[in-house]
PDB file of C-alpha atoms in Angstrom:
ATOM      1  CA  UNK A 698       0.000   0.000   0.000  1.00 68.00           C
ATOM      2  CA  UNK A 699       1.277   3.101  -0.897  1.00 79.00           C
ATOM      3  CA  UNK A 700       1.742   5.737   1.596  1.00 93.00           C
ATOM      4  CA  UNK A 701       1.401   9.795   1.452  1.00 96.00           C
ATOM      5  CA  UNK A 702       2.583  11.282  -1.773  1.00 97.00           C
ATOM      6  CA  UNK A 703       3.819  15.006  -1.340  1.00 98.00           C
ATOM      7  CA  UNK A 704       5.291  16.997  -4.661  1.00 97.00           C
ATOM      8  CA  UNK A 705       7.427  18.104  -5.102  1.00 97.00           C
ATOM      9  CA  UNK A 706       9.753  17.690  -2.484  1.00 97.00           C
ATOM     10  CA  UNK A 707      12.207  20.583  -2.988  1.00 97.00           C
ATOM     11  CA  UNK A 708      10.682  24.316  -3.746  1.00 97.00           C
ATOM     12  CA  UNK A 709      12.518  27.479  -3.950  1.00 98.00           C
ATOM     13  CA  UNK A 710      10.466  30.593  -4.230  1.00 98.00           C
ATOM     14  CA  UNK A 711      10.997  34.294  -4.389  1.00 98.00           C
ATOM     15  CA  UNK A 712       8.814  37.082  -1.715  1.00 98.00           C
ATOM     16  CA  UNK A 713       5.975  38.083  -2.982  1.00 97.00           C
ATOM     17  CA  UNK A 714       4.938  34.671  -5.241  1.00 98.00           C
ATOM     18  CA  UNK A 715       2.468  32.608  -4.456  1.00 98.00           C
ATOM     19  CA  UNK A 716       2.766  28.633  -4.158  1.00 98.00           C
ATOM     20  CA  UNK A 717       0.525  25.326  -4.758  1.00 98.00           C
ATOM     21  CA  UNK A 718       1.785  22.102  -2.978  1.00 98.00           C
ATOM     22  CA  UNK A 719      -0.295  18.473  -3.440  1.00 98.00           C
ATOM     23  CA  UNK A 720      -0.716  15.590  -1.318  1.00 98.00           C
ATOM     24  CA  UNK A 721      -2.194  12.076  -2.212  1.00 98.00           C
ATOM     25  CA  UNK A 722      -3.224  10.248   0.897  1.00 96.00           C
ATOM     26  CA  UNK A 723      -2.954   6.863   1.419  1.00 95.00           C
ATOM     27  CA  UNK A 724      -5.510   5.205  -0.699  1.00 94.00           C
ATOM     28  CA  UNK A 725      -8.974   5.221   1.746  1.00 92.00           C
ATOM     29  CA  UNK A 726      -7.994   7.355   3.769  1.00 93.00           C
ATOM     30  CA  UNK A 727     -10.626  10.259   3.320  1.00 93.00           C
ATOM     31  CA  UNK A 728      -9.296  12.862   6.049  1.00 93.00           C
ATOM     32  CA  UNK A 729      -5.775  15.079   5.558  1.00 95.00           C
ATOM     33  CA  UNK A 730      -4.058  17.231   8.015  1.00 95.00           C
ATOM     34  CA  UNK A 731      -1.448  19.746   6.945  1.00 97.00           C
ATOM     35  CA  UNK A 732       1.160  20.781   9.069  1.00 96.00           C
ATOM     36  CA  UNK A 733       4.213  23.638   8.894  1.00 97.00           C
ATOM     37  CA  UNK A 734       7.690  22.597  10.706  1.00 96.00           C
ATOM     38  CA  UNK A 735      10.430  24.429  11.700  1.00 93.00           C
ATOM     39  CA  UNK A 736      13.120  24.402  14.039  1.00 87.00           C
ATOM     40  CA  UNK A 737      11.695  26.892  16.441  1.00 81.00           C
ATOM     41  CA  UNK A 738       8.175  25.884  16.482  1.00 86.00           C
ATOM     42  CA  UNK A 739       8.269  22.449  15.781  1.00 89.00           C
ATOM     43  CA  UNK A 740       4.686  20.776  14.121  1.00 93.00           C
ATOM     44  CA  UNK A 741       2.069  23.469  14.098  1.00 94.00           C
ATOM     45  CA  UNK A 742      -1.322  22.433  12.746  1.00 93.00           C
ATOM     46  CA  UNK A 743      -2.339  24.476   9.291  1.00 96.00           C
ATOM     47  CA  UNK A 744      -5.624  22.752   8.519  1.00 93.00           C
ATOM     48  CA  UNK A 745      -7.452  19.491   7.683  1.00 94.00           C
ATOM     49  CA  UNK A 746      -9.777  18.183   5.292  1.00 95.00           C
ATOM     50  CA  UNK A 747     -12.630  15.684   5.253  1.00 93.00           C
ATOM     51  CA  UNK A 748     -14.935  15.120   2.562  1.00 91.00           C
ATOM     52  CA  UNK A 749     -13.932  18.151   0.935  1.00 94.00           C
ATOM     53  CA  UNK A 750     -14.556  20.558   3.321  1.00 95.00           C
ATOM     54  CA  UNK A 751     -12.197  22.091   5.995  1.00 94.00           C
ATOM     55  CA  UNK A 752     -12.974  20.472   9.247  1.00 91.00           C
ATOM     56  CA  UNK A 753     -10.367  22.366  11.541  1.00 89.00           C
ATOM     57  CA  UNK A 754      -7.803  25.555  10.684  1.00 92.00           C
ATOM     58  CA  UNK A 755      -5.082  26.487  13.069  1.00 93.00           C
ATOM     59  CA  UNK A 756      -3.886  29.904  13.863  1.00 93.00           C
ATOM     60  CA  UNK A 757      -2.207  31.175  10.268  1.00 96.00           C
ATOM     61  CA  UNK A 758      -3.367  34.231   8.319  1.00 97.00           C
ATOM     62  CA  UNK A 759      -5.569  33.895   5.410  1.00 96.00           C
ATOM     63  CA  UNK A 760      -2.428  33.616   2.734  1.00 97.00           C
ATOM     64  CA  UNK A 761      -2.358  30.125   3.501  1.00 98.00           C
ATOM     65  CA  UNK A 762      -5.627  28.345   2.503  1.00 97.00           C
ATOM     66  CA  UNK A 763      -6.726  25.176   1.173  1.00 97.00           C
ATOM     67  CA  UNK A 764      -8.663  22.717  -0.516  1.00 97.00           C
ATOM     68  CA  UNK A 765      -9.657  18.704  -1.098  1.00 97.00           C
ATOM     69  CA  UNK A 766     -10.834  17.316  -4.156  1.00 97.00           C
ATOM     70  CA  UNK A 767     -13.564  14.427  -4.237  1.00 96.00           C
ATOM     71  CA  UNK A 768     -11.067  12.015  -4.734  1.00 95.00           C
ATOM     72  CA  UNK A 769      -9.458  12.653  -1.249  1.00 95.00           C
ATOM     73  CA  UNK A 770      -6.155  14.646  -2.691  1.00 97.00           C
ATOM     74  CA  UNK A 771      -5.224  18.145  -1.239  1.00 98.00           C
ATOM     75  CA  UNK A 772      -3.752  21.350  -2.611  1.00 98.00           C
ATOM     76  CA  UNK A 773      -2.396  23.747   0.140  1.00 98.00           C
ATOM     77  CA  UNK A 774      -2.240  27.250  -1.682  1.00 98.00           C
ATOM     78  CA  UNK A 775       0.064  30.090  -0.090  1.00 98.00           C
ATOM     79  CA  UNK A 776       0.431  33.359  -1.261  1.00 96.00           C
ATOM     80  CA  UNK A 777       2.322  36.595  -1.522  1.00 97.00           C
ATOM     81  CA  UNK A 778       4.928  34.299   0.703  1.00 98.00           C
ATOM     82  CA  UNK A 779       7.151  35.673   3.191  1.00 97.00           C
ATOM     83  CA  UNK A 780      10.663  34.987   4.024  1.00 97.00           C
ATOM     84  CA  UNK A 781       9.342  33.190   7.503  1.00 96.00           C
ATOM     85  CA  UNK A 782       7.069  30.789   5.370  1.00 97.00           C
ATOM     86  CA  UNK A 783      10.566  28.869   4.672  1.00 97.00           C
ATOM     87  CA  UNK A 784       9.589  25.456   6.199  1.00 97.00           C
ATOM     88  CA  UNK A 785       8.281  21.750   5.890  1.00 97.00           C
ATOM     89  CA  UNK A 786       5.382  21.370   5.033  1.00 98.00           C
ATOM     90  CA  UNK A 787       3.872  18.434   6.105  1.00 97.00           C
ATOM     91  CA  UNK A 788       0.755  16.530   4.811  1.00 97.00           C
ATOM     92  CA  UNK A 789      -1.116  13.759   6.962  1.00 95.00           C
ATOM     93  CA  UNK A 790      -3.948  11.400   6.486  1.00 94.00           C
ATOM     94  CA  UNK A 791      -6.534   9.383   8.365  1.00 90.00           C
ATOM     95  CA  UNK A 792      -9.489   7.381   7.603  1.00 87.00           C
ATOM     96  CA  UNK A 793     -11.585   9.513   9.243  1.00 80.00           C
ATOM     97  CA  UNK A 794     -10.822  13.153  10.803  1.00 77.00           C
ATOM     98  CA  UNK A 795      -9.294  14.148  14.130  1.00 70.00           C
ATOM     99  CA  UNK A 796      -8.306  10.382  14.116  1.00 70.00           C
ATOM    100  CA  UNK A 797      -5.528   8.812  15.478  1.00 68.00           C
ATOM    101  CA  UNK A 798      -3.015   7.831  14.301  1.00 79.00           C
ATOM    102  CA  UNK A 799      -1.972  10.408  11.481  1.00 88.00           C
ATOM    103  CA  UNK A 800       0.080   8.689   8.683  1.00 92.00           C
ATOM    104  CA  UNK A 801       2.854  11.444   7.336  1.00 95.00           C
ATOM    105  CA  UNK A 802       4.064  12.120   3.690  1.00 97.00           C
ATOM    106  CA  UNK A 803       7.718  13.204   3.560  1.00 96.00           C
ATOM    107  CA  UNK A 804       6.819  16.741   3.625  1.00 97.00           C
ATOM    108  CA  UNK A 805       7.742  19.726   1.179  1.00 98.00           C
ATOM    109  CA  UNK A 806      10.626  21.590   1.808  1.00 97.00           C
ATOM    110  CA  UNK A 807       9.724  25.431   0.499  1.00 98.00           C
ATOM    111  CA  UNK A 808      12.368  27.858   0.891  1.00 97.00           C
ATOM    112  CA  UNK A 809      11.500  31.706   0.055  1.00 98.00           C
ATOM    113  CA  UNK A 810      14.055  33.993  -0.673  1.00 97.00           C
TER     114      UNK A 810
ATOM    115  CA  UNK B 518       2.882  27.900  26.989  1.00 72.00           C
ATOM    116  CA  UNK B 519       2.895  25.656  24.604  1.00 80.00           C
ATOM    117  CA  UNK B 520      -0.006  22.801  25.127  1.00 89.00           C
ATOM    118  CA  UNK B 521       3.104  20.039  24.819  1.00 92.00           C
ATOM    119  CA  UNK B 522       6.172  20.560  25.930  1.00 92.00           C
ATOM    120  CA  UNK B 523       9.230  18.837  25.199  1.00 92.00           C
ATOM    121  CA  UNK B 524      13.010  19.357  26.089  1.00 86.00           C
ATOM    122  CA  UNK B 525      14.716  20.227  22.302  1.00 83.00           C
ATOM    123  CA  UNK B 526      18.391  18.220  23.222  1.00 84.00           C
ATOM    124  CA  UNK B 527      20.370  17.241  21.563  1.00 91.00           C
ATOM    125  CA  UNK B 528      20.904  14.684  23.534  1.00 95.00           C
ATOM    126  CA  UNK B 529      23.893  11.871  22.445  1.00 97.00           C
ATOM    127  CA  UNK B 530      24.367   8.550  24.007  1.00 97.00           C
ATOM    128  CA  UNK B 531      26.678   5.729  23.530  1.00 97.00           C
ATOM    129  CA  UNK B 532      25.480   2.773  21.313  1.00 97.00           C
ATOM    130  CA  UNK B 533      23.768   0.174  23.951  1.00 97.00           C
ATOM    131  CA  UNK B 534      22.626   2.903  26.107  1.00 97.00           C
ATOM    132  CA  UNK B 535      19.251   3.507  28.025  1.00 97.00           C
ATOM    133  CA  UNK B 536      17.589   6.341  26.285  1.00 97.00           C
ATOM    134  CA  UNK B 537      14.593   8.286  28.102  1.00 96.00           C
ATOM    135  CA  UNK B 538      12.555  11.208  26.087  1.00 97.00           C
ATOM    136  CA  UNK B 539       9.986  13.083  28.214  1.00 96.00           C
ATOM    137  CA  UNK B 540       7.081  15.521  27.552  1.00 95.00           C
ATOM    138  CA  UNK B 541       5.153  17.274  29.955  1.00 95.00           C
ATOM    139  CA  UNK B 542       0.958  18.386  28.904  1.00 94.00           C
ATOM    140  CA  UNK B 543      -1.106  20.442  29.931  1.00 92.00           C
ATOM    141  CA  UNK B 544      -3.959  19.894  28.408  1.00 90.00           C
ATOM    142  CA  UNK B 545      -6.570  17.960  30.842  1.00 89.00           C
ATOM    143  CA  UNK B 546      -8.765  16.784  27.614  1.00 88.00           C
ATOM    144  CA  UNK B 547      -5.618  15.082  25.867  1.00 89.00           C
ATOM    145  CA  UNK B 548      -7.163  11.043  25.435  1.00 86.00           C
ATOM    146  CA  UNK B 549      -4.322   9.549  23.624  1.00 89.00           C
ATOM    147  CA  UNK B 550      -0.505   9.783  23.168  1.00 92.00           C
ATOM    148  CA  UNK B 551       1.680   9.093  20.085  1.00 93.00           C
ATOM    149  CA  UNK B 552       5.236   9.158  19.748  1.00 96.00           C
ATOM    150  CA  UNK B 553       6.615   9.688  16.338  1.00 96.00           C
ATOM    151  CA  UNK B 554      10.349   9.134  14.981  1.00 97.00           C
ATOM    152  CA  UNK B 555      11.243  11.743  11.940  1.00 97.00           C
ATOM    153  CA  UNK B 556      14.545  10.531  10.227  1.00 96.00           C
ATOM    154  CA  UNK B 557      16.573  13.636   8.263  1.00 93.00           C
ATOM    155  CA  UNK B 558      14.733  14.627   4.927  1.00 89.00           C
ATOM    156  CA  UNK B 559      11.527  11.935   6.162  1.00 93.00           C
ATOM    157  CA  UNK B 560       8.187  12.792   7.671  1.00 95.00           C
ATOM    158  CA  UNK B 561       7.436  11.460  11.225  1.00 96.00           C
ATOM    159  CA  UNK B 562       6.279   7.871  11.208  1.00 94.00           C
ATOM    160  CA  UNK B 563       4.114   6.827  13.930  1.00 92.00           C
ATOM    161  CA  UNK B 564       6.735   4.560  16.672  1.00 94.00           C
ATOM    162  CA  UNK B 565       4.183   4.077  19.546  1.00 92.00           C
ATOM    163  CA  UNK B 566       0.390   4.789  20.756  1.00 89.00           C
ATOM    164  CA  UNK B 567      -1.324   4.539  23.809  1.00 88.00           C
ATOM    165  CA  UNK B 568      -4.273   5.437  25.571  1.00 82.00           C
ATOM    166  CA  UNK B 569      -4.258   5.129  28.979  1.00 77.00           C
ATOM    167  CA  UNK B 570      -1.938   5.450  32.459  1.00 84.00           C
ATOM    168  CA  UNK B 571       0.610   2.888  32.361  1.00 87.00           C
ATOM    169  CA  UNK B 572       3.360   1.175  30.488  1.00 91.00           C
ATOM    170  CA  UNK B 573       2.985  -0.026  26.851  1.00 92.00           C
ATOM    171  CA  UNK B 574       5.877  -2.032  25.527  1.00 94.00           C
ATOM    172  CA  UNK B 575       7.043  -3.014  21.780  1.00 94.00           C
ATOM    173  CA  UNK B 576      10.609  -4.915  21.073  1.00 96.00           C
ATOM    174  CA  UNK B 577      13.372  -2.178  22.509  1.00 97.00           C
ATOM    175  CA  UNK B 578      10.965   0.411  22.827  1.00 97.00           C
ATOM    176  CA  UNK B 579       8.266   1.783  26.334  1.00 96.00           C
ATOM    177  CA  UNK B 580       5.678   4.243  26.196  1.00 96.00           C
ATOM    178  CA  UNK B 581       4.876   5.562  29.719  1.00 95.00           C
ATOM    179  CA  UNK B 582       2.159   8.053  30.555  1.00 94.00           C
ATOM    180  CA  UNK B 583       1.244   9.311  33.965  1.00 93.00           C
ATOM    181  CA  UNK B 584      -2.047  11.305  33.297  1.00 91.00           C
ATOM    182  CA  UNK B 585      -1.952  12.460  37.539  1.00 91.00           C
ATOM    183  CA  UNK B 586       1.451  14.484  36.824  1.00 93.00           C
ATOM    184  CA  UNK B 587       0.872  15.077  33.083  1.00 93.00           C
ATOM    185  CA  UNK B 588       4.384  13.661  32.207  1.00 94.00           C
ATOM    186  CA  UNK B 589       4.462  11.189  29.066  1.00 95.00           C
ATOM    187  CA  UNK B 590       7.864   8.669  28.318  1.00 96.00           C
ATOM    188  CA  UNK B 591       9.642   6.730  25.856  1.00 97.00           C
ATOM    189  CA  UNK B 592      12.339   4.329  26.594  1.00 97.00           C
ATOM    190  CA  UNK B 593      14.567   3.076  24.225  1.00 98.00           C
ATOM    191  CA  UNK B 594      16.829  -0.217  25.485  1.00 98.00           C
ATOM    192  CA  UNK B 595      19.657  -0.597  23.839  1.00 98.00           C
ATOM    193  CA  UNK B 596      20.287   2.055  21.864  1.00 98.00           C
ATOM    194  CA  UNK B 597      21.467   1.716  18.659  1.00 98.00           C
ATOM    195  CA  UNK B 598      22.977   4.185  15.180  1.00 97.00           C
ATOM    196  CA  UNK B 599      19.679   3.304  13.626  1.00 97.00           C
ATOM    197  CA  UNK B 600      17.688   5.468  16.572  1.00 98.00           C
ATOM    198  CA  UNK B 601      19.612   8.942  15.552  1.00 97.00           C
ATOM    199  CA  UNK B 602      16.435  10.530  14.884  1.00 97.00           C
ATOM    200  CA  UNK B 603      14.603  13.148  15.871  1.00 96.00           C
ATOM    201  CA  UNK B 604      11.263  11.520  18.224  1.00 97.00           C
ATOM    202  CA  UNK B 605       8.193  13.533  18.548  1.00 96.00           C
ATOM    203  CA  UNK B 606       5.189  13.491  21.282  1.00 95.00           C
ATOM    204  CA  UNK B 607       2.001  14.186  20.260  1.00 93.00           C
ATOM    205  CA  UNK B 608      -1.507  14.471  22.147  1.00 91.00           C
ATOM    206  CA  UNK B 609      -4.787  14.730  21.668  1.00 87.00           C
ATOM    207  CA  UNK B 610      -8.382  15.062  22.639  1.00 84.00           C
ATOM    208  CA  UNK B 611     -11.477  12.993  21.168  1.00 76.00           C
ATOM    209  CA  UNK B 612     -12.752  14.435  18.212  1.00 74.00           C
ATOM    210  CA  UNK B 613      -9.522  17.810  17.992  1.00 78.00           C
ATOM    211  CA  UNK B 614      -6.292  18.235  16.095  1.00 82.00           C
ATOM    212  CA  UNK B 615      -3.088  16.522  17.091  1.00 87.00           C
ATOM    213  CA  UNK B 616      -0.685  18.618  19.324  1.00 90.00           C
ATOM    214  CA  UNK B 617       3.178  17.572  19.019  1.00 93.00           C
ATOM    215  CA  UNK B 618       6.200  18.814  21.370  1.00 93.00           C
ATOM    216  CA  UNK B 619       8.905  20.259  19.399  1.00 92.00           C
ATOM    217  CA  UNK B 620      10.688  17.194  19.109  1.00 93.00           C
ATOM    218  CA  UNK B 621      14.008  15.927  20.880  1.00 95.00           C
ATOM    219  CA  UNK B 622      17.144  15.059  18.481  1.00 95.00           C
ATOM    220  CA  UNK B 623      19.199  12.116  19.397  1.00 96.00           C
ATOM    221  CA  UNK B 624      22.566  10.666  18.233  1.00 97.00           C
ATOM    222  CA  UNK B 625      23.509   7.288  19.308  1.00 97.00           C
ATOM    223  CA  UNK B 626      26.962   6.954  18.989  1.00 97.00           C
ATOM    224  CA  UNK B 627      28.662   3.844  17.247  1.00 95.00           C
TER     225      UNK B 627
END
Protein backbone atom coordinates (compact mmCIF):
# COMPACT_ATOMS: atom_id res chain seq x y z
CA UNK A 1 0.00 0.00 0.00
CA UNK A 2 1.28 3.10 -0.90
CA UNK A 3 1.74 5.74 1.60
CA UNK A 4 1.40 9.79 1.45
CA UNK A 5 2.58 11.28 -1.77
CA UNK A 6 3.82 15.01 -1.34
CA UNK A 7 5.29 17.00 -4.66
CA UNK A 8 7.43 18.10 -5.10
CA UNK A 9 9.75 17.69 -2.48
CA UNK A 10 12.21 20.58 -2.99
CA UNK A 11 10.68 24.32 -3.75
CA UNK A 12 12.52 27.48 -3.95
CA UNK A 13 10.47 30.59 -4.23
CA UNK A 14 11.00 34.29 -4.39
CA UNK A 15 8.81 37.08 -1.72
CA UNK A 16 5.98 38.08 -2.98
CA UNK A 17 4.94 34.67 -5.24
CA UNK A 18 2.47 32.61 -4.46
CA UNK A 19 2.77 28.63 -4.16
CA UNK A 20 0.53 25.33 -4.76
CA UNK A 21 1.79 22.10 -2.98
CA UNK A 22 -0.30 18.47 -3.44
CA UNK A 23 -0.72 15.59 -1.32
CA UNK A 24 -2.19 12.08 -2.21
CA UNK A 25 -3.22 10.25 0.90
CA UNK A 26 -2.95 6.86 1.42
CA UNK A 27 -5.51 5.21 -0.70
CA UNK A 28 -8.97 5.22 1.75
CA UNK A 29 -7.99 7.36 3.77
CA UNK A 30 -10.63 10.26 3.32
CA UNK A 31 -9.30 12.86 6.05
CA UNK A 32 -5.78 15.08 5.56
CA UNK A 33 -4.06 17.23 8.01
CA UNK A 34 -1.45 19.75 6.94
CA UNK A 35 1.16 20.78 9.07
CA UNK A 36 4.21 23.64 8.89
CA UNK A 37 7.69 22.60 10.71
CA UNK A 38 10.43 24.43 11.70
CA UNK A 39 13.12 24.40 14.04
CA UNK A 40 11.69 26.89 16.44
CA UNK A 41 8.17 25.88 16.48
CA UNK A 42 8.27 22.45 15.78
CA UNK A 43 4.69 20.78 14.12
CA UNK A 44 2.07 23.47 14.10
CA UNK A 45 -1.32 22.43 12.75
CA UNK A 46 -2.34 24.48 9.29
CA UNK A 47 -5.62 22.75 8.52
CA UNK A 48 -7.45 19.49 7.68
CA UNK A 49 -9.78 18.18 5.29
CA UNK A 50 -12.63 15.68 5.25
CA UNK A 51 -14.93 15.12 2.56
CA UNK A 52 -13.93 18.15 0.93
CA UNK A 53 -14.56 20.56 3.32
CA UNK A 54 -12.20 22.09 6.00
CA UNK A 55 -12.97 20.47 9.25
CA UNK A 56 -10.37 22.37 11.54
CA UNK A 57 -7.80 25.55 10.68
CA UNK A 58 -5.08 26.49 13.07
CA UNK A 59 -3.89 29.90 13.86
CA UNK A 60 -2.21 31.18 10.27
CA UNK A 61 -3.37 34.23 8.32
CA UNK A 62 -5.57 33.89 5.41
CA UNK A 63 -2.43 33.62 2.73
CA UNK A 64 -2.36 30.13 3.50
CA UNK A 65 -5.63 28.34 2.50
CA UNK A 66 -6.73 25.18 1.17
CA UNK A 67 -8.66 22.72 -0.52
CA UNK A 68 -9.66 18.70 -1.10
CA UNK A 69 -10.83 17.32 -4.16
CA UNK A 70 -13.56 14.43 -4.24
CA UNK A 71 -11.07 12.02 -4.73
CA UNK A 72 -9.46 12.65 -1.25
CA UNK A 73 -6.15 14.65 -2.69
CA UNK A 74 -5.22 18.14 -1.24
CA UNK A 75 -3.75 21.35 -2.61
CA UNK A 76 -2.40 23.75 0.14
CA UNK A 77 -2.24 27.25 -1.68
CA UNK A 78 0.06 30.09 -0.09
CA UNK A 79 0.43 33.36 -1.26
CA UNK A 80 2.32 36.60 -1.52
CA UNK A 81 4.93 34.30 0.70
CA UNK A 82 7.15 35.67 3.19
CA UNK A 83 10.66 34.99 4.02
CA UNK A 84 9.34 33.19 7.50
CA UNK A 85 7.07 30.79 5.37
CA UNK A 86 10.57 28.87 4.67
CA UNK A 87 9.59 25.46 6.20
CA UNK A 88 8.28 21.75 5.89
CA UNK A 89 5.38 21.37 5.03
CA UNK A 90 3.87 18.43 6.10
CA UNK A 91 0.75 16.53 4.81
CA UNK A 92 -1.12 13.76 6.96
CA UNK A 93 -3.95 11.40 6.49
CA UNK A 94 -6.53 9.38 8.37
CA UNK A 95 -9.49 7.38 7.60
CA UNK A 96 -11.59 9.51 9.24
CA UNK A 97 -10.82 13.15 10.80
CA UNK A 98 -9.29 14.15 14.13
CA UNK A 99 -8.31 10.38 14.12
CA UNK A 100 -5.53 8.81 15.48
CA UNK A 101 -3.02 7.83 14.30
CA UNK A 102 -1.97 10.41 11.48
CA UNK A 103 0.08 8.69 8.68
CA UNK A 104 2.85 11.44 7.34
CA UNK A 105 4.06 12.12 3.69
CA UNK A 106 7.72 13.20 3.56
CA UNK A 107 6.82 16.74 3.63
CA UNK A 108 7.74 19.73 1.18
CA UNK A 109 10.63 21.59 1.81
CA UNK A 110 9.72 25.43 0.50
CA UNK A 111 12.37 27.86 0.89
CA UNK A 112 11.50 31.71 0.06
CA UNK A 113 14.05 33.99 -0.67
CA UNK B 1 2.88 27.90 26.99
CA UNK B 2 2.89 25.66 24.60
CA UNK B 3 -0.01 22.80 25.13
CA UNK B 4 3.10 20.04 24.82
CA UNK B 5 6.17 20.56 25.93
CA UNK B 6 9.23 18.84 25.20
CA UNK B 7 13.01 19.36 26.09
CA UNK B 8 14.72 20.23 22.30
CA UNK B 9 18.39 18.22 23.22
CA UNK B 10 20.37 17.24 21.56
CA UNK B 11 20.90 14.68 23.53
CA UNK B 12 23.89 11.87 22.45
CA UNK B 13 24.37 8.55 24.01
CA UNK B 14 26.68 5.73 23.53
CA UNK B 15 25.48 2.77 21.31
CA UNK B 16 23.77 0.17 23.95
CA UNK B 17 22.63 2.90 26.11
CA UNK B 18 19.25 3.51 28.02
CA UNK B 19 17.59 6.34 26.28
CA UNK B 20 14.59 8.29 28.10
CA UNK B 21 12.55 11.21 26.09
CA UNK B 22 9.99 13.08 28.21
CA UNK B 23 7.08 15.52 27.55
CA UNK B 24 5.15 17.27 29.96
CA UNK B 25 0.96 18.39 28.90
CA UNK B 26 -1.11 20.44 29.93
CA UNK B 27 -3.96 19.89 28.41
CA UNK B 28 -6.57 17.96 30.84
CA UNK B 29 -8.76 16.78 27.61
CA UNK B 30 -5.62 15.08 25.87
CA UNK B 31 -7.16 11.04 25.44
CA UNK B 32 -4.32 9.55 23.62
CA UNK B 33 -0.51 9.78 23.17
CA UNK B 34 1.68 9.09 20.09
CA UNK B 35 5.24 9.16 19.75
CA UNK B 36 6.62 9.69 16.34
CA UNK B 37 10.35 9.13 14.98
CA UNK B 38 11.24 11.74 11.94
CA UNK B 39 14.54 10.53 10.23
CA UNK B 40 16.57 13.64 8.26
CA UNK B 41 14.73 14.63 4.93
CA UNK B 42 11.53 11.93 6.16
CA UNK B 43 8.19 12.79 7.67
CA UNK B 44 7.44 11.46 11.22
CA UNK B 45 6.28 7.87 11.21
CA UNK B 46 4.11 6.83 13.93
CA UNK B 47 6.74 4.56 16.67
CA UNK B 48 4.18 4.08 19.55
CA UNK B 49 0.39 4.79 20.76
CA UNK B 50 -1.32 4.54 23.81
CA UNK B 51 -4.27 5.44 25.57
CA UNK B 52 -4.26 5.13 28.98
CA UNK B 53 -1.94 5.45 32.46
CA UNK B 54 0.61 2.89 32.36
CA UNK B 55 3.36 1.17 30.49
CA UNK B 56 2.98 -0.03 26.85
CA UNK B 57 5.88 -2.03 25.53
CA UNK B 58 7.04 -3.01 21.78
CA UNK B 59 10.61 -4.91 21.07
CA UNK B 60 13.37 -2.18 22.51
CA UNK B 61 10.96 0.41 22.83
CA UNK B 62 8.27 1.78 26.33
CA UNK B 63 5.68 4.24 26.20
CA UNK B 64 4.88 5.56 29.72
CA UNK B 65 2.16 8.05 30.56
CA UNK B 66 1.24 9.31 33.97
CA UNK B 67 -2.05 11.30 33.30
CA UNK B 68 -1.95 12.46 37.54
CA UNK B 69 1.45 14.48 36.82
CA UNK B 70 0.87 15.08 33.08
CA UNK B 71 4.38 13.66 32.21
CA UNK B 72 4.46 11.19 29.07
CA UNK B 73 7.86 8.67 28.32
CA UNK B 74 9.64 6.73 25.86
CA UNK B 75 12.34 4.33 26.59
CA UNK B 76 14.57 3.08 24.22
CA UNK B 77 16.83 -0.22 25.48
CA UNK B 78 19.66 -0.60 23.84
CA UNK B 79 20.29 2.06 21.86
CA UNK B 80 21.47 1.72 18.66
CA UNK B 81 22.98 4.18 15.18
CA UNK B 82 19.68 3.30 13.63
CA UNK B 83 17.69 5.47 16.57
CA UNK B 84 19.61 8.94 15.55
CA UNK B 85 16.43 10.53 14.88
CA UNK B 86 14.60 13.15 15.87
CA UNK B 87 11.26 11.52 18.22
CA UNK B 88 8.19 13.53 18.55
CA UNK B 89 5.19 13.49 21.28
CA UNK B 90 2.00 14.19 20.26
CA UNK B 91 -1.51 14.47 22.15
CA UNK B 92 -4.79 14.73 21.67
CA UNK B 93 -8.38 15.06 22.64
CA UNK B 94 -11.48 12.99 21.17
CA UNK B 95 -12.75 14.43 18.21
CA UNK B 96 -9.52 17.81 17.99
CA UNK B 97 -6.29 18.24 16.09
CA UNK B 98 -3.09 16.52 17.09
CA UNK B 99 -0.68 18.62 19.32
CA UNK B 100 3.18 17.57 19.02
CA UNK B 101 6.20 18.81 21.37
CA UNK B 102 8.91 20.26 19.40
CA UNK B 103 10.69 17.19 19.11
CA UNK B 104 14.01 15.93 20.88
CA UNK B 105 17.14 15.06 18.48
CA UNK B 106 19.20 12.12 19.40
CA UNK B 107 22.57 10.67 18.23
CA UNK B 108 23.51 7.29 19.31
CA UNK B 109 26.96 6.95 18.99
CA UNK B 110 28.66 3.84 17.25
Amino acid sequence: KAGVTQTPRYLIKTRGQQVTLSCSPISGHRSVSWYQQTPGQGLQFLFEYFSETQRNKGNFPGRFSGRQFSNSRSEMNVSTLELGDSALYLCASSLLPSDSPLHFGNGTRLTVT
Amino acid sequence: QKEVEQDPGPLSVPEGAIVSLNCTYSNSAFQYFMWYRQYSRKGPELLMYTYSSGNKEDGRFTAQVDKSSKYISLFIRDSQPSDSATYLCASVADGDKLTFGTGTRLAVRP
